[in-house]
Each structure stands twice: as structure tokens, then as C-alpha cells.
Amino acid sequence: MSKLTIEKKLVAKEAFIFIGKSVMTTNEAEMRGVGVIPTQWQNFYQNQLLESIPNKKNETILALYTEYQSDEKGPYTFAIGTKVTNLNEMPNGMKSFSIPEGRYMVFTTRKGPVNEVVIETWQYIWEWSKTNKRAFLTDFELYDERCADPDNAQVDIYISIL
């Protein structure tokens, strides 16, 4: 593996509302190749789900990890969608999440192929988690204009901390 140049910083985030397509999974299933995250991404883009979400705050895509039943070993909800200004309209098959304000450690990936940089940054986060306390409330990946080119993308991963 190449030398990682992952930046991290502590931030406080305001509460926000999110709408997206969600599913339950586990890290074990994802690592064994029987998970649902790749299919969720494929479905999100093929069906242009971002376009179907009303009252978007912006065009930034979020991949949410929430409703943890324990820690990184237990089931959790994974959802892809975006921040919205209100919940007046809810697209069929989607779910809303109210994310409270909180403290996050933000890990910024290096620039590179999106699948590669996100996975290696999560591996870095799992190592970091061995000596740092995660809250296991809501974590999310932020895909903005830096991800316009999937072969040279940069992603921020927000990890909720106590």
C-alpha cells in the first residue's frame, strides 16, 4: 500500500436532516464480498436517485452509517442521499434521518480512484479507532465537487466521537 497522506481534523457539526435510500448491513458482510454497499451505489447512480430527492440543500452526496447496534462489528444502517431543508415531501422507498449536532473527526482521503481511497481511509480509521473513542452515532462520507472525476477523487469521512 502506498504511503497514506490522510489528513484529519476535529470539527463540530450542526444538526441536519437527510433523505436517502437505506439498508442494514455489517462490516463483516461487506468485507466478505456479500454486502450491499456496492449495489446501493450502483442503484443510486443508475436510477438517478439524487435527482428524485426534493428540497436538497445542495448537490453533495452523503453516504451515511447510522443506527449502529453496537460498534464496528455489529449491524448498522447504510444510506445514500443528501441533506435537505425540510421533510415536506418524501420520495417512495426512501427514509429520512435527523442527525443531531455533534463532534466529528474528519478524515480527508488522498486524491485517487474513489473506491481505492475510501477503502484505504476506512482501514486507516479502523486502526485509529483502536486507540481513540468513536461514538458510533452517525458517521458519513461526503462526496462533493472534488469527486467529479471518480479516478481522481477526494472524500471527507466524518466519524462521530464522544
PDB file of C-alpha atoms in Angstrom:
ATOM      1  CA  MET A   1       0.000   0.000   0.000  1.00  0.00           C
ATOM      2  CA  SER A   2       1.277   3.459  -0.831  1.00  0.00           C
ATOM      3  CA  LYS A   3       2.203   5.915   1.892  1.00  0.00           C
ATOM      4  CA  LEU A   4      -1.083   7.339   3.082  1.00  0.00           C
ATOM      5  CA  THR A   5      -1.442  11.084   3.234  1.00  0.00           C
ATOM      6  CA  ILE A   6      -4.683  11.197   5.171  1.00  0.00           C
ATOM      7  CA  GLU A   7      -5.443  14.473   6.868  1.00  0.00           C
ATOM      8  CA  LYS A   8      -7.607  14.552   9.961  1.00  0.00           C
ATOM      9  CA  LYS A   9      -9.171  17.349  11.983  1.00  0.00           C
ATOM     10  CA  LEU A  10     -11.715  17.748  14.762  1.00  0.00           C
ATOM     11  CA  VAL A  11     -14.911  19.648  13.884  1.00  0.00           C
ATOM     12  CA  ALA A  12     -18.291  20.414  15.425  1.00  0.00           C
ATOM     13  CA  LYS A  13     -21.184  19.892  13.003  1.00  0.00           C
ATOM     14  CA  GLU A  14     -24.640  21.398  13.182  1.00  0.00           C
ATOM     15  CA  ALA A  15     -27.656  19.123  13.165  1.00  0.00           C
ATOM     16  CA  PHE A  16     -29.052  18.289   9.724  1.00  0.00           C
ATOM     17  CA  ILE A  17     -31.801  16.329   8.026  1.00  0.00           C
ATOM     18  CA  PHE A  18     -31.023  13.690   5.417  1.00  0.00           C
ATOM     19  CA  ILE A  19     -33.124  11.769   2.909  1.00  0.00           C
ATOM     20  CA  GLY A  20     -31.816   8.700   1.157  1.00  0.00           C
ATOM     21  CA  LYS A  21     -32.137   5.043   0.293  1.00  0.00           C
ATOM     22  CA  SER A  22     -31.167   2.877   3.265  1.00  0.00           C
ATOM     23  CA  VAL A  23     -30.350  -0.738   4.045  1.00  0.00           C
ATOM     24  CA  MET A  24     -28.969  -2.713   7.012  1.00  0.00           C
ATOM     25  CA  THR A  25     -25.556  -4.360   6.723  1.00  0.00           C
ATOM     26  CA  THR A  26     -22.436  -5.329   8.666  1.00  0.00           C
ATOM     27  CA  ASN A  27     -18.759  -4.692   8.032  1.00  0.00           C
ATOM     28  CA  GLU A  28     -18.197  -8.449   8.088  1.00  0.00           C
ATOM     29  CA  ALA A  29     -20.640  -8.969   5.196  1.00  0.00           C
ATOM     30  CA  GLU A  30     -19.105  -6.072   3.270  1.00  0.00           C
ATOM     31  CA  MET A  31     -15.543  -7.406   3.743  1.00  0.00           C
ATOM     32  CA  ARG A  32     -16.591 -10.933   2.688  1.00  0.00           C
ATOM     33  CA  GLY A  33     -17.989  -9.557  -0.561  1.00  0.00           C
ATOM     34  CA  VAL A  34     -21.609 -10.418   0.302  1.00  0.00           C
ATOM     35  CA  GLY A  35     -22.548  -6.928   1.445  1.00  0.00           C
ATOM     36  CA  VAL A  36     -24.949  -4.426  -0.058  1.00  0.00           C
ATOM     37  CA  ILE A  37     -22.959  -1.186  -0.270  1.00  0.00           C
ATOM     38  CA  PRO A  38     -21.678  -1.591  -3.867  1.00  0.00           C
ATOM     39  CA  THR A  39     -25.214  -2.460  -5.054  1.00  0.00           C
ATOM     40  CA  GLN A  40     -26.607   0.580  -3.200  1.00  0.00           C
ATOM     41  CA  TRP A  41     -24.144   2.849  -5.033  1.00  0.00           C
ATOM     42  CA  GLN A  42     -24.931   1.248  -8.396  1.00  0.00           C
ATOM     43  CA  ASN A  43     -28.668   1.649  -7.794  1.00  0.00           C
ATOM     44  CA  PHE A  44     -28.195   5.265  -6.623  1.00  0.00           C
ATOM     45  CA  TYR A  45     -26.470   6.276  -9.856  1.00  0.00           C
ATOM     46  CA  GLN A  46     -28.412   4.074 -12.297  1.00  0.00           C
ATOM     47  CA  ASN A  47     -31.745   5.344 -11.014  1.00  0.00           C
ATOM     48  CA  GLN A  48     -30.532   8.945 -10.582  1.00  0.00           C
ATOM     49  CA  LEU A  49     -31.837   8.956  -7.010  1.00  0.00           C
ATOM     50  CA  LEU A  50     -30.226  12.292  -6.139  1.00  0.00           C
ATOM     51  CA  GLU A  51     -32.494  13.981  -8.688  1.00  0.00           C
ATOM     52  CA  SER A  52     -35.588  12.466  -7.044  1.00  0.00           C
ATOM     53  CA  ILE A  53     -34.854  13.948  -3.591  1.00  0.00           C
ATOM     54  CA  PRO A  54     -36.859  17.172  -3.045  1.00  0.00           C
ATOM     55  CA  ASN A  55     -35.692  20.212  -1.062  1.00  0.00           C
ATOM     56  CA  LYS A  56     -31.972  19.442  -1.399  1.00  0.00           C
ATOM     57  CA  LYS A  57     -29.606  21.816   0.393  1.00  0.00           C
ATOM     58  CA  ASN A  58     -27.049  21.271  -2.410  1.00  0.00           C
ATOM     59  CA  GLU A  59     -25.779  18.582  -4.794  1.00  0.00           C
ATOM     60  CA  THR A  60     -23.405  16.994  -2.279  1.00  0.00           C
ATOM     61  CA  ILE A  61     -23.931  13.257  -1.841  1.00  0.00           C
ATOM     62  CA  LEU A  62     -23.645  11.721   1.614  1.00  0.00           C
ATOM     63  CA  ALA A  63     -23.143   8.054   2.452  1.00  0.00           C
ATOM     64  CA  LEU A  64     -24.492   7.663   5.985  1.00  0.00           C
ATOM     65  CA  TYR A  65     -23.552   4.992   8.526  1.00  0.00           C
ATOM     66  CA  THR A  66     -26.008   5.169  11.414  1.00  0.00           C
ATOM     67  CA  GLU A  67     -28.260   3.195  13.784  1.00  0.00           C
ATOM     68  CA  TYR A  68     -25.256   1.176  14.958  1.00  0.00           C
ATOM     69  CA  GLN A  69     -26.442  -1.745  17.071  1.00  0.00           C
ATOM     70  CA  SER A  70     -23.069  -1.890  18.852  1.00  0.00           C
ATOM     71  CA  ASP A  71     -19.737  -0.949  17.310  1.00  0.00           C
ATOM     72  CA  GLU A  72     -17.947  -1.657  14.020  1.00  0.00           C
ATOM     73  CA  LYS A  73     -18.640  -5.377  14.498  1.00  0.00           C
ATOM     74  CA  GLY A  74     -22.439  -5.076  14.711  1.00  0.00           C
ATOM     75  CA  PRO A  75     -25.207  -4.311  12.206  1.00  0.00           C
ATOM     76  CA  TYR A  76     -25.820  -0.726  11.133  1.00  0.00           C
ATOM     77  CA  THR A  77     -27.868   1.230   8.620  1.00  0.00           C
ATOM     78  CA  PHE A  78     -26.147   2.417   5.460  1.00  0.00           C
ATOM     79  CA  ALA A  79     -27.888   5.105   3.401  1.00  0.00           C
ATOM     80  CA  ILE A  80     -27.007   7.168   0.330  1.00  0.00           C
ATOM     81  CA  GLY A  81     -28.663  10.525  -0.215  1.00  0.00           C
ATOM     82  CA  THR A  82     -28.239  14.175   0.684  1.00  0.00           C
ATOM     83  CA  LYS A  83     -29.021  16.912   3.184  1.00  0.00           C
ATOM     84  CA  VAL A  84     -32.455  18.508   2.798  1.00  0.00           C
ATOM     85  CA  THR A  85     -34.025  21.725   4.066  1.00  0.00           C
ATOM     86  CA  ASN A  86     -37.270  20.046   5.188  1.00  0.00           C
ATOM     87  CA  LEU A  87     -39.253  16.805   5.129  1.00  0.00           C
ATOM     88  CA  ASN A  88     -42.379  18.153   3.422  1.00  0.00           C
ATOM     89  CA  GLU A  89     -42.027  15.566   0.631  1.00  0.00           C
ATOM     90  CA  MET A  90     -40.663  12.049   0.942  1.00  0.00           C
ATOM     91  CA  PRO A  91     -39.826  10.032  -2.192  1.00  0.00           C
ATOM     92  CA  ASN A  92     -41.129   6.447  -2.311  1.00  0.00           C
ATOM     93  CA  GLY A  93     -38.699   3.898  -0.933  1.00  0.00           C
ATOM     94  CA  MET A  94     -36.574   6.494   0.844  1.00  0.00           C
ATOM     95  CA  LYS A  95     -36.110   7.255   4.514  1.00  0.00           C
ATOM     96  CA  SER A  96     -35.293  10.400   6.471  1.00  0.00           C
ATOM     97  CA  PHE A  97     -32.746  10.687   9.252  1.00  0.00           C
ATOM     98  CA  SER A  98     -32.348  13.570  11.706  1.00  0.00           C
ATOM     99  CA  ILE A  99     -28.692  13.856  12.565  1.00  0.00           C
ATOM    100  CA  PRO A 100     -28.052  15.741  15.821  1.00  0.00           C
ATOM    101  CA  GLU A 101     -25.221  18.222  16.211  1.00  0.00           C
ATOM    102  CA  GLY A 102     -22.024  16.542  17.253  1.00  0.00           C
ATOM    103  CA  ARG A 103     -18.268  16.325  17.293  1.00  0.00           C
ATOM    104  CA  TYR A 104     -16.534  14.571  14.435  1.00  0.00           C
ATOM    105  CA  MET A 105     -13.047  13.608  13.471  1.00  0.00           C
ATOM    106  CA  VAL A 106     -12.861  14.304   9.734  1.00  0.00           C
ATOM    107  CA  PHE A 107     -10.527  12.158   7.668  1.00  0.00           C
ATOM    108  CA  THR A 108      -9.732  13.519   4.195  1.00  0.00           C
ATOM    109  CA  THR A 109      -8.586  10.915   1.687  1.00  0.00           C
ATOM    110  CA  ARG A 110      -5.732  11.394  -0.708  1.00  0.00           C
ATOM    111  CA  LYS A 111      -6.729  12.097  -4.316  1.00  0.00           C
ATOM    112  CA  GLY A 112      -7.167   8.955  -6.378  1.00  0.00           C
ATOM    113  CA  PRO A 113      -9.684   6.369  -7.626  1.00  0.00           C
ATOM    114  CA  VAL A 114     -12.715   6.814  -5.371  1.00  0.00           C
ATOM    115  CA  ASN A 115     -13.169   3.120  -4.471  1.00  0.00           C
ATOM    116  CA  GLU A 116      -9.494   2.807  -3.573  1.00  0.00           C
ATOM    117  CA  VAL A 117      -9.115   5.984  -1.472  1.00  0.00           C
ATOM    118  CA  VAL A 118     -12.323   5.426   0.511  1.00  0.00           C
ATOM    119  CA  ILE A 119     -11.447   1.817   1.393  1.00  0.00           C
ATOM    120  CA  GLU A 120      -7.878   2.644   2.423  1.00  0.00           C
ATOM    121  CA  THR A 121      -9.095   5.562   4.544  1.00  0.00           C
ATOM    122  CA  TRP A 122     -11.629   3.319   6.316  1.00  0.00           C
ATOM    123  CA  GLN A 123      -8.779   0.872   7.012  1.00  0.00           C
ATOM    124  CA  TYR A 124      -6.835   3.783   8.495  1.00  0.00           C
ATOM    125  CA  ILE A 125      -9.909   4.782  10.585  1.00  0.00           C
ATOM    126  CA  TRP A 126     -10.287   1.232  11.944  1.00  0.00           C
ATOM    127  CA  GLU A 127      -6.647   1.335  13.068  1.00  0.00           C
ATOM    128  CA  TRP A 128      -7.163   4.829  14.539  1.00  0.00           C
ATOM    129  CA  SER A 129     -10.264   3.515  16.367  1.00  0.00           C
ATOM    130  CA  LYS A 130      -8.158   1.042  18.343  1.00  0.00           C
ATOM    131  CA  THR A 131      -6.675   3.922  20.367  1.00  0.00           C
ATOM    132  CA  ASN A 132      -9.425   6.568  20.002  1.00  0.00           C
ATOM    133  CA  LYS A 133     -13.071   6.553  21.123  1.00  0.00           C
ATOM    134  CA  ARG A 134     -15.744   6.538  18.436  1.00  0.00           C
ATOM    135  CA  ALA A 135     -19.315   7.405  19.397  1.00  0.00           C
ATOM    136  CA  PHE A 136     -20.996   5.045  16.867  1.00  0.00           C
ATOM    137  CA  LEU A 137     -23.856   7.513  16.429  1.00  0.00           C
ATOM    138  CA  THR A 138     -23.665   8.653  12.812  1.00  0.00           C
ATOM    139  CA  ASP A 139     -20.657   8.617  10.506  1.00  0.00           C
ATOM    140  CA  PHE A 140     -20.746   9.798   6.913  1.00  0.00           C
ATOM    141  CA  GLU A 141     -18.756  10.155   3.729  1.00  0.00           C
ATOM    142  CA  LEU A 142     -19.079  13.474   1.910  1.00  0.00           C
ATOM    143  CA  TYR A 143     -18.897  13.427  -1.892  1.00  0.00           C
ATOM    144  CA  ASP A 144     -18.741  16.970  -3.313  1.00  0.00           C
ATOM    145  CA  GLU A 145     -17.247  18.646  -6.393  1.00  0.00           C
ATOM    146  CA  ARG A 146     -13.873  17.047  -5.550  1.00  0.00           C
ATOM    147  CA  CYS A 147     -15.452  13.752  -6.661  1.00  0.00           C
ATOM    148  CA  ALA A 148     -16.483  14.914 -10.147  1.00  0.00           C
ATOM    149  CA  ASP A 149     -13.716  12.727 -11.590  1.00  0.00           C
ATOM    150  CA  PRO A 150     -14.076   9.280  -9.949  1.00  0.00           C
ATOM    151  CA  ASP A 151     -10.498   8.399 -10.964  1.00  0.00           C
ATOM    152  CA  ASN A 152      -9.073  11.439  -9.133  1.00  0.00           C
ATOM    153  CA  ALA A 153     -11.492  11.960  -6.229  1.00  0.00           C
ATOM    154  CA  GLN A 154     -11.056  13.237  -2.694  1.00  0.00           C
ATOM    155  CA  VAL A 155     -13.602  12.363   0.006  1.00  0.00           C
ATOM    156  CA  ASP A 156     -14.145  13.559   3.587  1.00  0.00           C
ATOM    157  CA  ILE A 157     -15.160  10.862   6.074  1.00  0.00           C
ATOM    158  CA  TYR A 158     -16.803  12.167   9.268  1.00  0.00           C
ATOM    159  CA  ILE A 159     -16.514   9.897  12.312  1.00  0.00           C
ATOM    160  CA  SER A 160     -18.680  10.737  15.324  1.00  0.00           C
ATOM    161  CA  ILE A 161     -16.689  10.972  18.536  1.00  0.00           C
ATOM    162  CA  LEU A 162     -17.585  11.424  22.199  1.00  0.00           C
TER     163      LEU A 162
END
